[in-house]
Structure formats: C-alpha cells, structure tokens
Amino acid sequence: MKALLLILLAQLCSASLVPEREKDPEYWRGQAQETLRAALRLQRLNQNVAKNLILFLGDGMGVSTVTAARILKGQLQNRKGEESLLEMDKFPYVALAKTYNTNAQVPDSAGTATAYLCGVKANEGTVGVSAGVTRDRCNTTKGQEVTSILRWAKDGGKAVGIVTTTRVTHATPSAAYAHSANRDWYSDGEMPPDALEGGCKDIARQLVENIPDIEVILGGGRKYMFPKNASDVEYPHEDKHRGTRLDRRDLVQAWHDAKPPGKVAKYVWHRRDLLALNLSRVDFLLGESRHPRVPRPQPGALGDPWPVSWGSWSGQLSPRDAGTSRGTPPGCWYLPQGMLAKQALHEAVELDRAIGLATRLTSPQDTLSVVTADHSHVFTFGGYTPRGNPIFGLAPMQSDVDRKPFTSILYGNGPGYKIVAGERENVSAVDFAHANYQAQSAVPLRQETHGGEDVAVFARGPMAHLLHGVHEQNYIPHAMAYAACIGSNRAHCNAAGRPAAAASVLLPFLALLVLLC
C-alpha cells in the first residue's frame, strides 16, 4: 500500500510539472510550424559584405554549459527554464568546431586561440605561431609567426578592440597580437634566460609593440606592464601585485609614446574612470585592472556587470576626428570555466546579456556576429531530474551503490572529489547551493581538465551561412574574413551582384572581446 501511494504521489507531482499549454498537441505543432517558416526564410541568403565583425568567445563553454546556462536564465525569470532561449540560441546558423591541437587530443586555450584567431592549428601552449614551434623553445619561433584576424582587420582599415575579464596577456586574447613559444611568458620576469638571450619577446611587450594602433584594450594583469617590485596603484601594500618586469620598462608609458602626434590615448585602471571618460576626446584606450571581474556573492543581483558595461562603453569609442556618429559596438567574448559551477553559469547568463546588447545595437545586414568556445570542460548534468528542477539542485534519486544523494551537476575530474570517513561525501551535509561550492568529481585532481569534444559555433549576419556542419576550428576566422573582405581571400569582393556594406563615417570595429571567470 505504501509503495502504491508513493507511485501515485510521484505521478501527481510529474503531472504538475507540465505547463497546461504543453499538454495540447497544437502548441507543439504551432511551435514547429513557426520554426519551419523561419527556416524557409533563410533560403534568402545574406551575402552582404560584413562591415563589422563581432566574436564572442566563451572559454570552456561546451554544449553542456550552454544548456545549463539556458535553464538557469529561465529559472532566474521564475520559469521552469528548459524552454528558455539564450541570445545565441536565436542565431540562425549553428555549426560544430573540432578543437584538438596539432599535438593534443584534448586542447589548451593557447593552441585553440591560435586556431580561431589566426586560422591555423598549433601545438598546445603556443600562441600565434605554427605547429613548427615547440613549446618553451624560443629558437623554433623565428619564421613561424602567424597573423590573426585582428591584424587582417587593421590592415583592412578597420578599428579593432580587445576586451577581456582576464589579463590581456592571457593565452586567449594574446593570440590576437602575440607570437610566443610559451603562453606563460607574460612579462620578461616569467621567461627563462635562454629565451631572453634568444631574442624572444614577452607577451606584454608584444601587446604594446606588435600592433600599436589597437583602438581599445580592456582587461587585467597590469603588473606585467611595470618594473619589478613597482607598487601597484590600487594595492600598494600587497607584494603579489607588484610589477614583474626585469627590463625596468613602464609599458603603459611606452604605449602612450607610440601613439601618433595629435591623438589622445587614455589609460584607466578603475571602472569609475572608464565610465567618466569623454568619448569624443579619446582616440585610443588602455584599461587594466588587477583583475576586472567584479566579486559577486549573489551573481546576477548587482546590476550591470563589467562585461555589459564594457561592451556598451567600448561600442561607443571611435576616432574622435571621424565625425560624431557612434560606431558599431563590439560584442564580448565570455569565458565561463572552472569547477565553481554556480559562478560559471551565472557568468554565462551575463554573457547572454552582453550578446543581447550587441544584437540590439547592430544590424544583421552589415554585422557578422559569431559565438563560440575554445574548448569545453568535463562538466555535465544529469540524474533524471524532473522538469524545472533547480539547475544547482539535487537529482531526485540516491546512488544505488552508496545510498547517498548527488547534485545534478557533476565533473569528470577535479578538486571536487572528496572522501569523508572512507566514503563519498554526503552532499546533503554541505551547502551545495553556495556560490563557491565545488561540484563533486569522479577523479581527484588539483585542477579540473578541459574536455575534448566539439564546441558549438553560432552565427548571425552577412555570410553567416558559411558556418555550418562540422568544421576544423581554424576555419572560423577564414569564414569571418571572407564575409568582411579582409585578409588574403578577397577576389570575390568586387563580384557582380554582391552588395557592399554602406559606407560609414566611422571606422568599423572588429571586436575581440574576452570575458573570463
């Protein structure tokens, strides 16, 4: 009798999980017909020249992360969540990208950044160089440098920008401008003697010297720009934030000095100063904080995050002598990663807000927007959870092996592996809803690894249909460059019948914006 009551109760609860409209077959038929009509409209291909390019990059944003973020977004809106749409879900074209490095089945962020920015696959740990370069070996670098889509855009007369919530010398943004046999050579203080003697340059120096006319650079990691032991402007009494440069150079001053006469270059290190700038009087901007992420005890509850604020601000920056119209806003790359699943997914929702902002401020007639990831993580969620189950909640069952509950979100490996009294930790005895909770993992590691599966590529705008099916990751910048008539593949640009983008008073943006958790 007791078992029968439990079954009946479960059936009643299951029935209540289904919204009334979803019980009607006509709801699903109507939804499918609407989707079909939208798909048929895509037969009229947008073959305009892309005046603007926006690349949103989510570091570690695998498909499972995208799905979980979609559910969280809906639940933050007091909905069940599964039926929600992320902004990237609304992009009409979707592809898969193969992320392996030339020497690694499961990739790192340096080799993948070289692929989706420079258009060639590379070895893990190397940035902006071909697979002919061996990690840590400076003497293999010469002649193996490869240029990025940022360089192609700059050569094509476009204004360019990099915005990141990690250090600007991190592997992901640095592939846009640097060439290094080691992604960790942030300043000369991190380089071995043989690399210095061999003439290799650190990444921070390359940021200032390789492409000195990048209009917008916003990120973190300012200690790599200043002489060793120089006090930090914001944290003067903390040794870990002191400068690291052995050559005693002040690269911020060098960045200023490299600007053409008559141009105004502004350096800021605080959000307050960034937002106070008079945009009509700025030609170049360098903004560096210790780390540009804003601490969020309750993610999503404190108004505009850095990503959205930076996205809308940088979209307004334009050469002051080019007129008074506003340029097309660059979008944002966003990098949710790590084993703090709650923080990562809330940040993914904030990425969604930034994508939505860029979508509202641009037109698909002249702006190609692409959202993708460099790689995935060993993040998953399952456990036969019912409809509307809190994404950070428990599965509705216990393990049939150790008789303990488990959260829906789990990792394949990482520091979440915990043994208590010889057994798996009982998650009901800890605050698994806390922002800093590390989800349980199957294999103990001090740091969770990347995942090796394909990542999604979402595209909207001119020539977005070129991103389809399954591609090598290095194909992405070639398709974007073709759409914008930059780089080496431009024979089609004057072809009869291909509409050109309307001339703009302002230099258009190629926006390389990185937002890292």
Short mmCIF file of C-alpha atoms in Angstrom, two decimals:
data_model
loop_
_atom_site.label_atom_id
_atom_site.label_comp_id
_atom_site.label_asym_id
_atom_site.label_seq_id
_atom_site.Cartn_x
_atom_site.Cartn_y
_atom_site.Cartn_z
CA MET A 1 0.00 0.00 0.00
CA LYS A 2 2.80 2.41 0.93
CA ALA A 3 4.56 1.75 -2.36
CA LEU A 4 1.33 2.37 -4.27
CA LEU A 5 0.83 5.69 -2.53
CA LEU A 6 4.36 6.74 -3.39
CA ILE A 7 3.78 5.85 -7.05
CA LEU A 8 0.52 7.83 -7.14
CA LEU A 9 2.21 10.79 -5.47
CA ALA A 10 5.04 10.69 -7.99
CA GLN A 11 2.56 10.61 -10.85
CA LEU A 12 0.67 13.60 -9.46
CA CYS A 13 3.89 15.56 -9.00
CA SER A 14 5.01 14.67 -12.51
CA ALA A 15 1.72 15.85 -13.96
CA SER A 16 2.01 19.18 -12.18
CA LEU A 17 5.41 19.77 -13.76
CA VAL A 18 3.90 20.11 -17.23
CA PRO A 19 2.58 23.58 -18.17
CA GLU A 20 -1.04 23.43 -19.29
CA ARG A 21 -0.33 24.73 -22.80
CA GLU A 22 2.22 21.97 -23.37
CA LYS A 23 -0.47 19.33 -22.85
CA ASP A 24 -2.15 20.46 -26.04
CA PRO A 25 -0.61 18.91 -29.19
CA GLU A 26 -1.48 22.06 -31.11
CA TYR A 27 1.02 24.01 -29.01
CA TRP A 28 3.88 21.87 -30.27
CA ARG A 29 2.57 21.78 -33.84
CA GLY A 30 2.26 25.55 -33.92
CA GLN A 31 5.74 25.99 -32.49
CA ALA A 32 7.20 23.65 -35.10
CA GLN A 33 5.40 25.43 -37.94
CA GLU A 34 6.74 28.79 -36.78
CA THR A 35 10.26 27.36 -36.70
CA LEU A 36 9.73 25.92 -40.17
CA ARG A 37 8.66 29.29 -41.56
CA ALA A 38 11.76 30.90 -40.06
CA ALA A 39 13.95 28.20 -41.60
CA LEU A 40 12.40 28.70 -45.03
CA ARG A 41 13.17 32.42 -44.85
CA LEU A 42 16.86 31.50 -44.52
CA GLN A 43 16.83 30.35 -48.13
CA ARG A 44 17.32 34.02 -48.99
CA LEU A 45 20.99 34.17 -48.09
CA ASN A 46 22.53 37.34 -46.67
CA GLN A 47 25.56 37.83 -48.93
CA ASN A 48 26.30 41.42 -47.95
CA VAL A 49 29.83 42.49 -47.12
CA ALA A 50 30.20 42.50 -43.34
CA LYS A 51 31.19 45.99 -42.28
CA ASN A 52 31.61 44.83 -38.70
CA LEU A 53 32.72 41.56 -37.13
CA ILE A 54 31.98 40.52 -33.56
CA LEU A 55 33.41 37.38 -32.00
CA PHE A 56 32.04 36.25 -28.63
CA LEU A 57 34.31 33.58 -27.16
CA GLY A 58 33.34 31.53 -24.13
CA ASP A 59 36.40 29.87 -22.63
CA GLY A 60 35.37 26.34 -21.74
CA MET A 61 31.77 26.96 -22.84
CA GLY A 62 30.89 23.48 -24.03
CA VAL A 63 27.43 22.44 -25.14
CA SER A 64 26.50 21.19 -21.67
CA THR A 65 27.41 24.60 -20.23
CA VAL A 66 25.26 26.34 -22.84
CA THR A 67 22.29 24.11 -21.97
CA ALA A 68 22.71 24.60 -18.23
CA ALA A 69 23.03 28.37 -18.68
CA ARG A 70 19.82 28.40 -20.71
CA ILE A 71 17.98 26.63 -17.89
CA LEU A 72 19.45 29.00 -15.29
CA LYS A 73 18.40 32.03 -17.31
CA GLY A 74 14.82 30.82 -17.35
CA GLN A 75 14.82 29.96 -13.66
CA LEU A 76 16.12 33.44 -12.82
CA GLN A 77 13.00 34.68 -14.61
CA ASN A 78 10.82 32.42 -12.41
CA ARG A 79 10.23 29.96 -15.22
CA LYS A 80 10.96 26.26 -15.39
CA GLY A 81 14.00 27.04 -17.54
CA GLU A 82 14.26 24.33 -20.16
CA GLU A 83 12.04 26.19 -22.61
CA SER A 84 14.07 29.41 -22.37
CA LEU A 85 16.20 30.85 -25.14
CA LEU A 86 19.67 32.30 -24.82
CA GLU A 87 20.51 35.14 -27.19
CA MET A 88 22.88 32.84 -29.06
CA ASP A 89 20.04 30.33 -29.45
CA LYS A 90 18.32 32.92 -31.66
CA PHE A 91 21.21 33.00 -34.15
CA PRO A 92 20.04 31.26 -37.33
CA TYR A 93 23.17 29.26 -38.15
CA VAL A 94 24.91 26.70 -35.95
CA ALA A 95 27.99 24.57 -36.56
CA LEU A 96 30.37 22.39 -34.60
CA ALA A 97 34.10 23.04 -34.33
CA LYS A 98 36.74 20.39 -33.71
CA THR A 99 39.03 21.72 -31.00
CA TYR A 100 42.05 19.40 -30.91
CA ASN A 101 45.55 20.91 -31.04
CA THR A 102 48.11 19.59 -33.52
CA ASN A 103 49.79 17.64 -30.72
CA ALA A 104 46.88 17.20 -28.29
CA GLN A 105 43.57 15.37 -28.44
CA VAL A 106 42.23 17.47 -25.56
CA PRO A 107 43.36 21.04 -26.24
CA ASP A 108 44.56 24.01 -24.23
CA SER A 109 43.47 27.62 -24.66
CA ALA A 110 46.65 28.77 -26.42
CA GLY A 111 46.54 26.31 -29.31
CA THR A 112 42.81 26.81 -29.77
CA ALA A 113 43.13 30.62 -29.70
CA THR A 114 45.71 30.37 -32.47
CA ALA A 115 43.20 28.32 -34.46
CA TYR A 116 40.10 30.53 -34.18
CA LEU A 117 42.05 33.81 -34.38
CA CYS A 118 44.95 33.06 -36.72
CA GLY A 119 43.36 30.41 -38.91
CA VAL A 120 45.95 27.67 -38.35
CA LYS A 121 46.09 24.83 -35.84
CA ALA A 122 49.05 24.83 -33.46
CA ASN A 123 50.69 22.94 -30.60
CA GLU A 124 49.33 23.25 -27.09
CA GLY A 125 50.86 26.03 -25.02
CA THR A 126 51.99 28.10 -28.01
CA VAL A 127 50.42 31.38 -29.12
CA GLY A 128 50.28 32.94 -32.58
CA VAL A 129 52.76 30.54 -34.15
CA SER A 130 52.53 27.49 -36.38
CA ALA A 131 52.87 23.86 -35.32
CA GLY A 132 56.53 24.13 -36.30
CA VAL A 133 57.15 25.75 -32.90
CA THR A 134 57.86 23.56 -29.88
CA ARG A 135 56.63 24.80 -26.53
CA ASP A 136 59.33 26.53 -24.44
CA ARG A 137 61.83 26.55 -27.32
CA CYS A 138 62.40 30.15 -28.31
CA ASN A 139 64.77 29.16 -31.12
CA THR A 140 61.95 27.44 -33.03
CA THR A 141 59.84 30.61 -33.28
CA LYS A 142 61.54 32.67 -35.97
CA GLY A 143 59.73 32.48 -39.29
CA GLN A 144 56.83 30.54 -37.77
CA GLU A 145 54.74 33.56 -36.71
CA VAL A 146 51.14 33.63 -37.97
CA THR A 147 48.94 36.72 -38.09
CA SER A 148 45.43 36.99 -36.67
CA ILE A 149 42.10 38.26 -37.92
CA LEU A 150 42.71 41.35 -35.79
CA ARG A 151 45.81 42.09 -37.86
CA TRP A 152 43.88 41.40 -41.09
CA ALA A 153 41.14 43.78 -39.98
CA LYS A 154 43.60 46.50 -39.03
CA ASP A 155 45.32 46.14 -42.41
CA GLY A 156 41.88 46.44 -44.00
CA GLY A 157 41.30 49.84 -42.38
CA LYS A 158 39.09 48.74 -39.51
CA ALA A 159 39.29 49.83 -35.91
CA VAL A 160 39.87 46.91 -33.57
CA GLY A 161 39.43 46.14 -29.90
CA ILE A 162 40.20 43.52 -27.28
CA VAL A 163 38.16 43.35 -24.09
CA THR A 164 38.71 40.63 -21.52
CA THR A 165 37.92 39.91 -17.91
CA THR A 166 41.16 38.03 -17.56
CA ARG A 167 44.62 39.54 -18.04
CA VAL A 168 45.15 40.90 -21.53
CA THR A 169 48.27 38.72 -21.76
CA HIS A 170 46.26 35.52 -21.17
CA ALA A 171 46.51 32.86 -23.88
CA THR A 172 43.08 33.58 -25.33
CA PRO A 173 43.38 37.31 -26.13
CA SER A 174 47.14 37.22 -26.73
CA ALA A 175 46.83 35.12 -29.89
CA ALA A 176 45.30 38.23 -31.46
CA TYR A 177 48.61 40.11 -31.33
CA ALA A 178 51.47 37.96 -29.94
CA HIS A 179 53.76 35.18 -31.14
CA SER A 180 55.19 33.10 -28.31
CA ALA A 181 56.59 29.63 -27.74
CA ASN A 182 55.04 29.69 -24.28
CA ARG A 183 51.66 31.13 -23.28
CA ASP A 184 53.01 31.84 -19.77
CA TRP A 185 55.69 34.33 -20.85
CA TYR A 186 53.51 37.24 -19.68
CA SER A 187 56.49 39.50 -18.95
CA ASP A 188 60.24 39.03 -19.20
CA GLY A 189 60.13 38.12 -15.50
CA GLU A 190 58.45 34.83 -16.42
CA MET A 191 60.86 33.95 -19.22
CA PRO A 192 63.88 31.63 -18.89
CA PRO A 193 67.36 33.06 -19.59
CA ASP A 194 67.76 31.15 -22.85
CA ALA A 195 64.55 32.65 -24.24
CA LEU A 196 65.68 36.17 -23.33
CA GLU A 197 69.11 35.56 -24.80
CA GLY A 198 67.49 34.13 -27.92
CA GLY A 199 65.68 37.41 -28.56
CA CYS A 200 62.13 36.27 -27.84
CA LYS A 201 59.79 38.96 -26.55
CA ASP A 202 57.38 38.60 -23.66
CA ILE A 203 53.66 38.85 -24.38
CA ALA A 204 53.07 42.18 -22.60
CA ARG A 205 55.79 43.82 -24.66
CA GLN A 206 54.26 42.41 -27.83
CA LEU A 207 50.89 43.89 -26.83
CA VAL A 208 52.46 47.33 -26.98
CA GLU A 209 54.80 46.84 -29.92
CA ASN A 210 53.32 44.36 -32.42
CA ILE A 211 50.10 46.23 -33.28
CA PRO A 212 50.48 49.62 -31.57
CA ASP A 213 47.29 51.07 -33.05
CA ILE A 214 44.71 48.79 -31.42
CA GLU A 215 41.97 51.27 -30.51
CA VAL A 216 40.54 49.53 -27.43
CA ILE A 217 42.31 47.25 -24.94
CA LEU A 218 40.44 46.46 -21.73
CA GLY A 219 41.41 43.72 -19.32
CA GLY A 220 43.55 42.82 -16.34
CA GLY A 221 47.10 41.85 -15.48
CA ARG A 222 48.67 45.28 -15.18
CA LYS A 223 51.57 44.04 -13.05
CA TYR A 224 53.19 42.62 -16.20
CA MET A 225 53.38 46.15 -17.61
CA PHE A 226 55.50 47.66 -14.82
CA PRO A 227 59.08 47.34 -13.47
CA LYS A 228 59.82 44.59 -11.00
CA ASN A 229 58.72 45.46 -7.45
CA ALA A 230 56.93 48.65 -8.55
CA SER A 231 53.97 49.18 -6.22
CA ASP A 232 50.51 48.62 -7.64
CA VAL A 233 48.35 51.73 -7.93
CA GLU A 234 45.36 50.04 -6.31
CA TYR A 235 47.05 47.62 -3.90
CA PRO A 236 50.35 49.34 -2.99
CA HIS A 237 50.99 47.21 0.09
CA GLU A 238 50.39 43.78 -1.48
CA ASP A 239 53.58 42.18 -2.79
CA LYS A 240 51.78 39.78 -5.13
CA HIS A 241 50.51 42.71 -7.18
CA ARG A 242 53.88 44.41 -7.65
CA GLY A 243 55.40 44.81 -11.09
CA THR A 244 57.29 41.90 -12.64
CA ARG A 245 59.37 43.39 -15.46
CA LEU A 246 63.11 42.74 -15.32
CA ASP A 247 63.87 45.28 -18.07
CA ARG A 248 62.52 48.03 -15.78
CA ARG A 249 60.29 49.35 -18.57
CA ASP A 250 56.95 51.03 -17.98
CA LEU A 251 54.92 49.59 -20.84
CA VAL A 252 51.96 51.85 -20.19
CA GLN A 253 54.20 54.83 -20.86
CA ALA A 254 55.59 53.03 -23.90
CA TRP A 255 52.01 52.51 -25.11
CA HIS A 256 51.38 56.26 -24.73
CA ASP A 257 54.62 57.18 -26.51
CA ALA A 258 53.81 55.00 -29.52
CA LYS A 259 50.68 56.96 -30.42
CA PRO A 260 50.76 59.39 -33.37
CA PRO A 261 51.06 63.12 -32.61
CA GLY A 262 47.70 64.77 -32.10
CA LYS A 263 45.99 61.57 -30.98
CA VAL A 264 44.66 61.23 -27.44
CA ALA A 265 45.48 57.99 -25.61
CA LYS A 266 43.89 57.33 -22.23
CA TYR A 267 44.93 54.78 -19.61
CA VAL A 268 42.46 53.81 -16.87
CA TRP A 269 42.62 51.24 -14.11
CA HIS A 270 39.23 51.63 -12.44
CA ARG A 271 35.68 51.23 -13.72
CA ARG A 272 34.81 54.66 -12.35
CA ASP A 273 37.45 56.32 -14.55
CA LEU A 274 36.39 54.26 -17.53
CA LEU A 275 32.78 55.38 -17.33
CA ALA A 276 33.78 59.01 -16.73
CA LEU A 277 35.71 59.32 -19.99
CA ASN A 278 34.61 61.86 -22.57
CA LEU A 279 34.40 59.58 -25.56
CA SER A 280 34.54 62.40 -28.09
CA ARG A 281 38.08 63.15 -26.92
CA VAL A 282 39.54 59.63 -26.93
CA ASP A 283 41.39 58.00 -29.82
CA PHE A 284 42.99 55.07 -28.01
CA LEU A 285 42.14 53.39 -24.72
CA LEU A 286 44.08 51.03 -22.50
CA GLY A 287 42.26 49.87 -19.37
CA GLU A 288 43.92 47.44 -16.98
CA SER A 289 42.80 46.38 -13.55
CA ARG A 290 44.35 43.84 -11.23
CA HIS A 291 41.54 41.54 -12.35
CA PRO A 292 38.47 43.09 -13.99
CA ARG A 293 35.86 40.69 -12.66
CA VAL A 294 33.52 42.13 -10.05
CA PRO A 295 33.11 39.89 -6.97
CA ARG A 296 29.52 38.71 -6.79
CA PRO A 297 28.34 37.00 -3.59
CA GLN A 298 24.94 36.75 -5.30
CA PRO A 299 25.69 36.54 -9.01
CA GLY A 300 23.36 38.47 -11.24
CA ALA A 301 21.93 40.61 -8.45
CA LEU A 302 24.05 43.74 -8.57
CA GLY A 303 23.09 45.50 -11.79
CA ASP A 304 25.24 45.75 -14.88
CA PRO A 305 28.35 43.58 -14.72
CA TRP A 306 31.70 44.57 -16.16
CA PRO A 307 31.01 42.63 -19.35
CA VAL A 308 27.83 44.53 -20.20
CA SER A 309 29.23 47.88 -19.06
CA TRP A 310 32.43 47.38 -21.02
CA GLY A 311 30.53 46.12 -24.04
CA SER A 312 28.27 49.17 -24.22
CA TRP A 313 31.14 51.56 -23.42
CA SER A 314 33.61 50.19 -25.93
CA GLY A 315 30.93 50.20 -28.59
CA GLN A 316 30.83 53.98 -28.33
CA LEU A 317 34.57 54.52 -28.71
CA SER A 318 35.57 55.81 -32.10
CA PRO A 319 38.31 58.00 -33.56
CA ARG A 320 37.34 61.49 -32.50
CA ASP A 321 38.18 63.05 -35.84
CA ALA A 322 35.89 60.70 -37.75
CA GLY A 323 32.64 62.51 -37.01
CA THR A 324 30.05 62.43 -34.31
CA SER A 325 28.15 59.28 -35.22
CA ARG A 326 28.60 56.28 -32.98
CA GLY A 327 30.43 53.27 -34.26
CA THR A 328 29.05 49.77 -34.17
CA PRO A 329 29.60 48.33 -30.69
CA PRO A 330 31.98 45.45 -30.35
CA GLY A 331 30.50 42.44 -28.66
CA CYS A 332 32.09 40.37 -25.97
CA TRP A 333 33.85 37.11 -25.65
CA TYR A 334 32.94 35.39 -22.47
CA LEU A 335 34.85 32.67 -20.73
CA PRO A 336 32.95 30.75 -18.03
CA GLN A 337 35.17 27.97 -16.72
CA GLY A 338 36.35 26.19 -13.61
CA MET A 339 34.66 23.92 -11.07
CA LEU A 340 32.64 26.66 -9.39
CA ALA A 341 29.59 25.76 -11.43
CA LYS A 342 27.29 28.35 -9.88
CA GLN A 343 29.65 31.22 -10.63
CA ALA A 344 30.40 29.95 -14.13
CA LEU A 345 26.75 29.59 -15.10
CA HIS A 346 25.75 32.97 -13.68
CA GLU A 347 28.58 34.50 -15.69
CA ALA A 348 27.33 32.68 -18.77
CA VAL A 349 23.96 34.35 -18.23
CA GLU A 350 25.76 37.70 -18.05
CA LEU A 351 27.46 36.81 -21.33
CA ASP A 352 23.97 36.31 -22.68
CA ARG A 353 23.10 39.85 -21.63
CA ALA A 354 26.17 41.18 -23.44
CA ILE A 355 25.26 39.27 -26.62
CA GLY A 356 21.75 40.67 -26.36
CA LEU A 357 23.11 44.19 -26.02
CA ALA A 358 25.27 43.82 -29.11
CA THR A 359 22.35 42.31 -31.01
CA ARG A 360 20.14 45.28 -30.20
CA LEU A 361 22.81 47.81 -31.19
CA THR A 362 23.78 46.23 -34.51
CA SER A 363 22.09 45.12 -37.71
CA PRO A 364 22.45 41.65 -39.22
CA GLN A 365 22.56 43.39 -42.60
CA ASP A 366 26.10 44.65 -42.00
CA THR A 367 27.38 42.93 -38.84
CA LEU A 368 28.53 39.32 -38.64
CA SER A 369 28.33 38.06 -35.06
CA VAL A 370 29.80 34.72 -34.05
CA VAL A 371 29.56 33.00 -30.67
CA THR A 372 31.75 30.02 -29.90
CA ALA A 373 34.13 28.45 -27.38
CA ASP A 374 37.77 27.50 -27.43
CA HIS A 375 37.13 24.14 -25.77
CA SER A 376 34.77 22.50 -23.32
CA HIS A 377 35.21 21.25 -19.75
CA VAL A 378 34.39 17.91 -18.14
CA PHE A 379 31.12 19.45 -16.92
CA THR A 380 27.85 17.56 -17.08
CA PHE A 381 24.42 17.44 -15.52
CA GLY A 382 22.03 14.54 -15.30
CA GLY A 383 20.34 12.21 -12.82
CA TYR A 384 16.87 12.08 -14.41
CA THR A 385 15.93 15.41 -12.88
CA PRO A 386 12.28 16.41 -13.34
CA ARG A 387 11.16 19.40 -15.39
CA GLY A 388 12.03 22.66 -13.64
CA ASN A 389 14.47 21.07 -11.21
CA PRO A 390 16.81 23.78 -9.85
CA ILE A 391 19.89 23.58 -12.03
CA PHE A 392 22.10 23.64 -8.93
CA GLY A 393 19.86 21.21 -7.06
CA LEU A 394 19.94 17.53 -6.19
CA ALA A 395 18.96 14.73 -8.50
CA PRO A 396 15.65 13.14 -7.41
CA MET A 397 17.35 9.87 -6.55
CA GLN A 398 20.13 8.47 -4.45
CA SER A 399 23.02 6.42 -5.70
CA ASP A 400 22.05 2.76 -5.76
CA VAL A 401 25.64 1.95 -4.76
CA ASP A 402 26.50 4.15 -1.77
CA ARG A 403 22.92 5.26 -0.95
CA LYS A 404 23.88 8.94 -0.91
CA PRO A 405 22.30 11.87 -2.77
CA PHE A 406 24.12 13.70 -5.54
CA THR A 407 23.77 17.02 -7.32
CA SER A 408 22.64 17.11 -10.91
CA ILE A 409 25.83 18.98 -11.89
CA LEU A 410 28.98 16.85 -11.74
CA TYR A 411 32.50 16.91 -13.19
CA GLY A 412 34.54 14.11 -14.69
CA ASN A 413 37.63 15.11 -12.71
CA GLY A 414 38.93 17.88 -10.46
CA PRO A 415 39.16 19.04 -6.83
CA GLY A 416 35.52 18.17 -6.11
CA TYR A 417 36.49 14.58 -5.36
CA LYS A 418 36.04 14.26 -1.60
CA ILE A 419 36.18 11.22 0.65
CA VAL A 420 34.76 11.50 4.18
CA ALA A 421 35.24 8.60 6.61
CA GLY A 422 36.22 6.39 3.70
CA GLU A 423 33.12 7.19 1.66
CA ARG A 424 31.91 9.75 -0.87
CA GLU A 425 30.95 13.00 0.80
CA ASN A 426 27.24 13.32 1.58
CA VAL A 427 26.25 16.48 -0.29
CA SER A 428 23.15 16.94 1.86
CA ALA A 429 25.54 17.75 4.73
CA VAL A 430 27.11 20.71 2.86
CA ASP A 431 25.80 23.91 1.31
CA PHE A 432 25.77 22.76 -2.30
CA ALA A 433 23.88 25.93 -3.29
CA HIS A 434 26.77 28.19 -2.21
CA ALA A 435 28.49 30.18 -4.95
CA ASN A 436 31.87 28.67 -4.03
CA TYR A 437 30.68 25.06 -3.81
CA GLN A 438 32.88 22.74 -5.86
CA ALA A 439 30.74 20.11 -7.53
CA GLN A 440 31.73 16.51 -6.97
CA SER A 441 34.06 14.87 -9.48
CA ALA A 442 34.78 11.27 -10.40
CA VAL A 443 38.58 11.52 -10.37
CA PRO A 444 40.66 13.55 -7.91
CA LEU A 445 42.79 16.27 -9.50
CA ARG A 446 44.03 19.56 -8.08
CA GLN A 447 42.67 21.28 -11.19
CA GLU A 448 39.85 20.15 -13.44
CA THR A 449 40.83 19.49 -17.04
CA HIS A 450 39.43 20.67 -20.32
CA GLY A 451 37.09 18.48 -22.35
CA GLY A 452 37.89 17.21 -25.82
CA GLU A 453 34.51 17.23 -27.59
CA ASP A 454 33.44 19.62 -30.32
CA VAL A 455 32.08 23.05 -29.39
CA ALA A 456 29.15 24.92 -30.92
CA VAL A 457 29.52 27.88 -33.28
CA PHE A 458 26.52 30.24 -33.55
CA ALA A 459 26.42 32.80 -36.37
CA ARG A 460 24.22 35.74 -37.44
CA GLY A 461 24.66 38.32 -40.19
CA PRO A 462 26.38 38.55 -43.59
CA MET A 463 27.67 35.19 -44.86
CA ALA A 464 26.74 33.51 -41.57
CA HIS A 465 25.64 30.51 -43.62
CA LEU A 466 29.33 29.74 -44.23
CA LEU A 467 29.40 28.43 -40.66
CA HIS A 468 27.52 25.16 -40.94
CA GLY A 469 28.09 21.45 -40.37
CA VAL A 470 31.30 20.27 -38.67
CA HIS A 471 34.46 22.33 -39.19
CA GLU A 472 38.03 22.42 -38.07
CA GLN A 473 38.29 25.24 -35.53
CA ASN A 474 40.79 27.16 -37.64
CA TYR A 475 38.13 27.62 -40.35
CA ILE A 476 36.27 30.21 -38.25
CA PRO A 477 38.45 33.30 -38.93
CA HIS A 478 38.68 32.43 -42.63
CA ALA A 479 34.88 32.46 -42.93
CA MET A 480 34.67 35.73 -40.99
CA ALA A 481 37.40 37.34 -43.07
CA TYR A 482 35.67 36.25 -46.30
CA ALA A 483 32.47 37.90 -45.09
CA ALA A 484 34.27 41.17 -44.34
CA CYS A 485 36.58 41.21 -47.38
CA ILE A 486 39.73 41.28 -45.28
CA GLY A 487 42.78 39.07 -45.26
CA SER A 488 44.06 37.21 -48.30
CA ASN A 489 40.79 35.88 -49.73
CA ARG A 490 39.25 38.95 -51.37
CA ALA A 491 38.77 38.03 -55.04
CA HIS A 492 35.02 37.77 -54.52
CA CYS A 493 34.64 41.22 -53.00
CA ASN A 494 34.02 43.07 -56.26
CA ALA A 495 31.98 40.28 -57.78
CA ALA A 496 28.87 41.47 -59.57
CA GLY A 497 25.75 41.09 -57.52
CA ARG A 498 27.37 41.03 -54.11
CA PRO A 499 26.05 44.03 -52.14
CA ALA A 500 28.64 46.17 -50.45
CA ALA A 501 28.07 47.49 -46.97
CA ALA A 502 27.05 51.12 -46.76
CA ALA A 503 29.94 53.48 -46.17
CA SER A 504 30.35 54.52 -42.56
CA VAL A 505 31.55 57.82 -41.20
CA LEU A 506 33.43 55.85 -38.58
CA LEU A 507 35.97 53.11 -38.94
CA PRO A 508 34.05 49.89 -38.32
CA PHE A 509 35.03 47.63 -35.47
CA LEU A 510 36.36 44.16 -35.44
CA ALA A 511 35.70 43.37 -31.81
CA LEU A 512 37.70 40.73 -29.99
CA LEU A 513 36.25 40.77 -26.53
CA VAL A 514 37.15 38.25 -23.89
CA LEU A 515 35.30 37.84 -20.61
CA LEU A 516 36.88 35.32 -18.27
CA CYS A 517 35.63 33.99 -14.96
#
